[in-house]
Amino acid sequence: MTTNGRVALRTQALTKVFRGFRAVDSVDLVVREGGVHALVGPNGAGKTTLFNLLTGFVAPTSGAIRVFDEDVTGKQPEQVARRGVARSFQITSLFETLTSREHVELALQGLTRQGFRFWRSEKLLGGNRTRVDDLLTQVGLMTLADKQVGLLAYGQKRALELALVLALDPRVMLLDEPTAGMGTEDVDRTIELVRRIAAGRTVVFVDHNMHVVGSLADRVTVLQQGKILAEGAYDEVRNDERVITAYLGEADHA
Amino acid sequence: MSQSTATPAPVTEAHPVVAAANPRLRWVLLAGGLVAALALPWFVYPPVAMDIVAMALFAIALDILLGYTGLLSFGHAAFWGSSAYVTGLIATNYGVPFPVAIIGGALFAMILALPAGYLSVRRSGIYFAMVTLAFAQMVYFVGYQWSGLTGGENGLQGVPRHFFGVELVETDSFYFYYAALPILLLGMWAAWRIVHSPFGRVLVSIRDNTQRARALGYEVDKYKVVAFVLSAGLTGLAGGVFAINHGFVALTELHWSTSGEVVLMTVLGGIGTLWGGVLGATLAVLLADYLASSGFDGIDLVTGSVFVLVVLLFRRGLWGTVRHQWLAWQQRRSSRRTRSGGGTRR
Ligand SMILES: Nc1ncnc2c1ncn2[C@@H]1O[C@H](COP(=O)(O)OP(=O)(O)OP(=O)(O)O)[C@@H](O)[C@H]1O
Ligand SMILES: [Mg+2]
């Protein structure tokens, strides 16, 4: 991975308290530009909350967030997205009545102001046909492009999540469990896809599947009870005693 | 990721293949609607016919918010009524042809909608409805108090109907119907255009999943304000025609019960369908007119009961239910065909 030393994402003493419960606790995270950074930790460790903080879906109790040295603390989700940070959701989050194609068309338009054109035909949205087809093909949804997503299978919806993030052509991608609930074959395809799209971007992803973490991540941060427990290269972290203890009782994931 | 994850999705979803709407059917419906609109004053007392079409546009305008953006406005009387007053005042004071007065009324409604929308879209669900209601109550209060301008409880009397000196239109409500119809049809076309535009797609995405729309970079609040203002403008067109049609503007046009009525009509017909508003308005106006002319004075009771009954029996509304059944049937048919190895879908 190319690492030219710039910092893509940085949090400083980032903290989120939910009614006295410290879901994210003084997290200082540094993600280098061009890196593929995994965020792991047991259920409830605060990984998704951290993503929500980074993308403006949850306001921090204290601490700061910087994206390429710009302070984005307290910015709204759409403002964060407009700064080139795109995320996928752990719990699939789609527009139930629209088709996959319509999703991708919407996503391609998201960062422009073209969505305000109420006097034009929505056929315009399909104007970027090759790009839409390309994205759908990349995630393997081309044959199902015109099916309403409410009727898609779970794994297909996960794939569409990825396509939406990709469509934004982000500088930083935050993927929350991109392979959750997928069969082995799909997991491998997703690994390949993420590896391909990671080129020239910064990726942070959460995954419980250590095969995925091991194949993709050049750096791993372990979160436990809202705090950073360990950080380093995959092999370092994997053999860290504290990490092994933290994952005890979750042996099936290791 | 595609074929291998072949766990079949449950086909219990609320909305089957909306995308598969048949273009030929759409033209047939459109032609049918147009013929009905043109024939209406032959069968219905022309001023009532005009009310039907005006109410239909009102319901359609509301549906842009309710059905397509997922926002329940309970204050649309403010835009309907204020446009009616402004239209009436322009017509009375400047003697311009009525379409000009109506455009003035609609523009006023849009200007009014800007602060109203700005304040209300920050809230969602019931709170959005409450803010719009509160705003409309303020407008009602102004209309009530400022009787020097609005006539207060007596309403605005004697609104003239100028139309380039064409006497038939100015005096005969049958001909007036045809002169005003294009304004309303244009409004309906605009609503259709809005809903089927890149903007309309964003509205639907906001309705379906606001968080995801934001994650895609959409400035959701701005989209909602624009939708609100556009909806108010179309409501204003309808309210303006209504004012000229009656030659009189009553304070009730600003009353919260008017906001409630249009919500009922839209829900009765089926939200998120546009045609539902037309159907709901037609039935509601015809029913109220029938009951009134038969000397019955429990109109609200009857229309209310009909409403409750329809919503209990068909939760998608009348048009929505028919459409849903039709699409479900088409889907069943096409999947049966695919399974038996026949033709491909679409
Ligand atoms: N909006 C909220 N209000 C209250 N508590 C919350 C909220 N969001 C998350 N939490 C709590 O914060 C803790 C961290 O949750 P989070 O979803 O971030 O964990 P996670 O690391 O993503 O876990 P998983 O691996 O299961 O996805 C959990 O105990 C959760 O119940
Ligand atoms: Mg999580």
Short mmCIF file of C-alpha atoms in Angstrom, two decimals, chain B residues 68-321:
data_model
loop_
_atom_site.label_atom_id
_atom_site.label_comp_id
_atom_site.label_asym_id
_atom_site.label_seq_id
_atom_site.Cartn_x
_atom_site.Cartn_y
_atom_site.Cartn_z
CA TYR B 68 -43.26 11.17 -1.94
CA THR B 69 -41.24 12.85 0.79
CA GLY B 70 -42.87 11.26 3.81
CA LEU B 71 -43.86 14.56 5.40
CA LEU B 72 -47.35 15.04 6.79
CA SER B 73 -48.20 18.71 6.54
CA PHE B 74 -51.13 19.68 8.67
CA GLY B 75 -50.97 23.31 7.67
CA HIS B 76 -51.67 23.41 3.97
CA ALA B 77 -54.76 25.53 4.52
CA ALA B 78 -52.30 28.38 5.02
CA PHE B 79 -51.16 28.12 1.40
CA TRP B 80 -54.54 27.28 -0.07
CA GLY B 81 -56.30 30.03 1.85
CA SER B 82 -53.68 32.73 1.59
CA SER B 83 -53.48 32.22 -2.15
CA ALA B 84 -57.27 32.41 -2.31
CA TYR B 85 -57.19 35.75 -0.49
CA VAL B 86 -54.30 37.18 -2.47
CA THR B 87 -55.89 36.04 -5.74
CA GLY B 88 -59.15 37.63 -4.66
CA LEU B 89 -57.48 40.86 -3.64
CA ILE B 90 -55.47 41.15 -6.83
CA ALA B 91 -58.57 40.45 -8.92
CA THR B 92 -60.61 42.98 -6.95
CA ASN B 93 -58.07 45.77 -6.79
CA TYR B 94 -56.30 45.54 -10.12
CA GLY B 95 -58.93 44.16 -12.46
CA VAL B 96 -56.42 41.86 -14.12
CA PRO B 97 -57.48 38.69 -15.96
CA PHE B 98 -58.05 35.97 -13.41
CA PRO B 99 -55.10 33.76 -14.43
CA VAL B 100 -52.77 36.63 -13.54
CA ALA B 101 -54.40 37.01 -10.14
CA ILE B 102 -54.07 33.26 -9.55
CA ILE B 103 -50.38 33.30 -10.41
CA GLY B 104 -49.99 36.14 -7.93
CA GLY B 105 -51.74 34.08 -5.27
CA ALA B 106 -49.58 31.04 -5.95
CA LEU B 107 -46.39 33.09 -5.77
CA PHE B 108 -47.53 34.51 -2.46
CA ALA B 109 -48.13 30.99 -1.15
CA MET B 110 -44.60 30.02 -2.18
CA ILE B 111 -43.09 33.01 -0.42
CA LEU B 112 -45.06 32.16 2.68
CA ALA B 113 -43.91 28.54 2.43
CA LEU B 114 -40.26 29.49 2.55
CA PRO B 115 -40.09 30.40 6.26
CA ALA B 116 -42.75 27.81 7.10
CA GLY B 117 -40.77 25.10 5.36
CA TYR B 118 -37.49 26.27 6.78
CA LEU B 119 -38.83 26.05 10.32
CA SER B 120 -40.76 22.83 9.96
CA VAL B 121 -38.34 20.54 8.09
CA ARG B 122 -36.01 20.55 11.05
CA ARG B 123 -38.56 18.34 12.75
CA SER B 124 -39.97 15.06 11.56
CA GLY B 125 -43.03 12.92 12.08
CA ILE B 126 -45.69 14.33 14.34
CA TYR B 127 -43.52 17.32 15.25
CA PHE B 128 -43.33 18.37 11.63
CA ALA B 129 -47.13 18.20 11.46
CA MET B 130 -47.37 20.27 14.64
CA VAL B 131 -45.08 23.03 13.38
CA THR B 132 -47.00 23.29 10.11
CA LEU B 133 -50.26 23.37 12.05
CA ALA B 134 -48.98 26.10 14.35
CA PHE B 135 -47.83 28.13 11.38
CA ALA B 136 -51.21 27.77 9.70
CA GLN B 137 -52.96 28.84 12.88
CA MET B 138 -50.88 32.00 12.87
CA VAL B 139 -51.88 32.70 9.29
CA TYR B 140 -55.51 32.04 10.21
CA PHE B 141 -55.22 34.49 13.08
CA VAL B 142 -53.82 37.18 10.79
CA GLY B 143 -56.64 36.57 8.31
CA TYR B 144 -59.17 36.83 11.11
CA GLN B 145 -57.75 39.97 12.69
CA TRP B 146 -56.88 41.90 9.56
CA SER B 147 -60.52 42.28 8.61
CA GLY B 148 -59.90 45.58 6.82
CA LEU B 149 -58.14 43.58 4.16
CA THR B 150 -59.70 40.13 4.35
CA GLY B 151 -63.20 40.96 5.49
CA GLY B 152 -62.60 38.95 8.63
CA GLU B 153 -65.46 36.61 9.43
CA ASN B 154 -67.52 37.93 6.53
CA GLY B 155 -64.91 36.80 4.06
CA LEU B 156 -63.76 38.53 0.94
CA GLN B 157 -66.88 39.35 -1.05
CA GLY B 158 -67.46 40.05 -4.70
CA VAL B 159 -64.27 38.75 -6.27
CA PRO B 160 -64.56 39.57 -9.98
CA ARG B 161 -63.80 37.16 -12.78
CA HIS B 162 -62.06 39.13 -15.49
CA PHE B 163 -61.01 37.28 -18.58
CA PHE B 164 -59.91 39.55 -21.42
CA GLY B 165 -63.49 40.72 -21.80
CA VAL B 166 -64.72 37.31 -22.90
CA GLU B 167 -68.21 37.62 -21.50
CA LEU B 168 -69.14 33.94 -21.62
CA VAL B 169 -66.24 33.05 -19.34
CA GLU B 170 -66.78 36.00 -17.05
CA THR B 171 -70.44 35.28 -16.45
CA ASP B 172 -71.10 31.62 -17.19
CA SER B 173 -69.47 29.12 -14.86
CA PHE B 174 -69.72 26.43 -17.53
CA TYR B 175 -67.34 28.34 -19.78
CA PHE B 176 -65.28 29.53 -16.87
CA TYR B 177 -64.59 25.88 -16.11
CA TYR B 178 -62.89 25.43 -19.46
CA ALA B 179 -60.94 28.66 -19.11
CA ALA B 180 -59.58 27.71 -15.70
CA LEU B 181 -59.07 23.98 -16.33
CA PRO B 182 -55.74 24.43 -18.16
CA ILE B 183 -54.27 26.15 -15.09
CA LEU B 184 -55.12 23.18 -12.91
CA LEU B 185 -54.05 20.61 -15.48
CA LEU B 186 -50.77 22.45 -15.85
CA GLY B 187 -50.38 22.27 -12.08
CA MET B 188 -51.01 18.53 -12.18
CA TRP B 189 -48.52 18.09 -14.97
CA ALA B 190 -45.98 20.04 -12.92
CA ALA B 191 -46.58 17.73 -9.97
CA TRP B 192 -46.04 14.72 -12.20
CA ARG B 193 -42.86 16.27 -13.59
CA ILE B 194 -41.54 16.99 -10.09
CA VAL B 195 -42.25 13.51 -8.83
CA HIS B 196 -40.59 11.90 -11.85
CA SER B 197 -37.53 14.12 -11.92
CA PRO B 198 -34.03 13.67 -10.48
CA PHE B 199 -35.39 15.76 -7.61
CA GLY B 200 -38.36 13.44 -7.17
CA ARG B 201 -36.02 10.47 -6.93
CA VAL B 202 -34.19 12.20 -4.10
CA LEU B 203 -37.49 12.86 -2.35
CA VAL B 204 -38.38 9.18 -2.51
CA SER B 205 -34.97 8.27 -1.13
CA ILE B 206 -35.50 10.69 1.75
CA ARG B 207 -38.88 9.11 2.39
CA ASP B 208 -37.53 5.57 2.30
CA ASN B 209 -34.36 6.16 4.29
CA THR B 210 -33.33 9.65 5.33
CA GLN B 211 -30.08 8.54 6.95
CA ARG B 212 -28.89 6.80 3.84
CA ALA B 213 -29.77 9.79 1.69
CA ARG B 214 -27.63 11.94 3.95
CA ALA B 215 -24.79 9.44 3.80
CA LEU B 216 -24.90 9.81 0.02
CA GLY B 217 -24.30 13.53 0.45
CA TYR B 218 -27.82 14.83 -0.02
CA GLU B 219 -28.61 17.96 1.96
CA VAL B 220 -31.90 16.54 3.05
CA ASP B 221 -33.28 19.64 4.74
CA LYS B 222 -32.78 21.76 1.63
CA TYR B 223 -34.56 19.19 -0.49
CA LYS B 224 -37.44 19.16 1.94
CA VAL B 225 -37.72 22.95 1.87
CA VAL B 226 -37.78 22.99 -1.93
CA ALA B 227 -40.43 20.26 -1.93
CA PHE B 228 -42.42 22.23 0.60
CA VAL B 229 -42.29 25.43 -1.45
CA LEU B 230 -43.20 23.63 -4.68
CA SER B 231 -46.09 21.91 -2.96
CA ALA B 232 -47.29 25.24 -1.57
CA GLY B 233 -47.10 26.82 -5.02
CA LEU B 234 -49.28 24.15 -6.59
CA THR B 235 -51.63 24.37 -3.62
CA GLY B 236 -51.76 28.11 -4.28
CA LEU B 237 -52.76 27.58 -7.92
CA ALA B 238 -55.62 25.41 -6.75
CA GLY B 239 -56.68 27.84 -4.03
CA GLY B 240 -56.63 30.74 -6.49
CA VAL B 241 -58.89 28.94 -8.95
CA PHE B 242 -61.19 28.06 -6.07
CA ALA B 243 -61.44 31.73 -5.04
CA ILE B 244 -62.30 32.92 -8.56
CA ASN B 245 -64.72 30.04 -9.01
CA HIS B 246 -66.75 31.11 -6.00
CA GLY B 247 -66.25 34.85 -6.37
CA PHE B 248 -65.81 34.80 -2.65
CA VAL B 249 -63.18 33.78 -0.11
CA ALA B 250 -64.31 32.50 3.27
CA LEU B 251 -62.18 32.40 6.37
CA THR B 252 -62.69 28.61 6.44
CA GLU B 253 -60.19 28.34 3.60
CA LEU B 254 -57.50 29.19 6.18
CA HIS B 255 -59.00 27.04 8.91
CA TRP B 256 -57.22 23.93 10.16
CA SER B 257 -60.20 21.82 9.10
CA THR B 258 -59.30 22.60 5.48
CA SER B 259 -55.80 21.23 6.14
CA GLY B 260 -57.43 18.14 7.61
CA GLU B 261 -59.80 17.68 4.69
CA VAL B 262 -57.06 17.60 2.11
CA VAL B 263 -55.10 15.08 4.15
CA LEU B 264 -58.21 12.90 4.32
CA MET B 265 -58.79 13.15 0.58
CA THR B 266 -55.21 12.22 -0.19
CA VAL B 267 -55.17 9.30 2.19
CA LEU B 268 -58.59 8.17 0.98
CA GLY B 269 -57.31 8.00 -2.58
CA GLY B 270 -53.94 6.58 -1.61
CA ILE B 271 -50.72 8.44 -0.91
CA GLY B 272 -47.70 8.36 -3.17
CA THR B 273 -49.74 7.78 -6.30
CA LEU B 274 -50.89 11.25 -7.55
CA TRP B 275 -53.98 9.61 -9.07
CA GLY B 276 -55.10 8.82 -5.55
CA GLY B 277 -55.46 12.51 -4.80
CA VAL B 278 -57.64 12.94 -7.86
CA LEU B 279 -59.86 10.06 -6.88
CA GLY B 280 -60.05 11.04 -3.23
CA ALA B 281 -60.91 14.65 -4.03
CA THR B 282 -63.54 13.65 -6.57
CA LEU B 283 -65.29 11.30 -4.19
CA ALA B 284 -65.10 13.67 -1.24
CA VAL B 285 -66.44 16.68 -3.14
CA LEU B 286 -69.19 14.68 -4.84
CA LEU B 287 -70.25 13.08 -1.59
CA ALA B 288 -70.32 16.40 0.28
CA ASP B 289 -72.27 17.99 -2.58
CA TYR B 290 -74.76 15.16 -2.72
CA LEU B 291 -75.36 15.26 1.02
CA ALA B 292 -75.65 19.04 1.05
CA SER B 293 -78.15 19.13 -1.82
CA SER B 294 -80.26 16.44 -0.17
CA GLY B 295 -80.57 18.69 2.85
CA PHE B 296 -78.56 16.43 5.12
CA ASP B 297 -76.55 18.30 7.71
CA GLY B 298 -74.27 15.60 9.09
CA ILE B 299 -71.82 15.79 6.19
CA ASP B 300 -68.71 15.55 8.32
CA LEU B 301 -70.07 12.50 10.08
CA VAL B 302 -70.69 10.65 6.84
CA THR B 303 -67.46 11.63 5.10
CA GLY B 304 -65.59 10.83 8.30
CA SER B 305 -67.16 7.38 8.52
CA VAL B 306 -66.43 6.67 4.87
CA PHE B 307 -62.86 7.68 5.49
CA VAL B 308 -62.45 5.43 8.51
CA LEU B 309 -64.03 2.54 6.67
CA VAL B 310 -61.83 2.91 3.60
CA VAL B 311 -58.65 3.25 5.61
CA LEU B 312 -59.51 0.19 7.69
CA LEU B 313 -60.38 -1.92 4.67
CA PHE B 314 -57.74 -0.61 2.28
CA ARG B 315 -54.81 0.82 4.11
CA ARG B 316 -53.20 1.97 0.86
CA GLY B 317 -56.26 3.99 -0.01
CA LEU B 318 -58.56 3.29 -2.94
CA TRP B 319 -56.24 3.95 -5.83
CA GLY B 320 -53.25 2.63 -3.93
CA THR B 321 -54.99 -0.68 -3.32
#
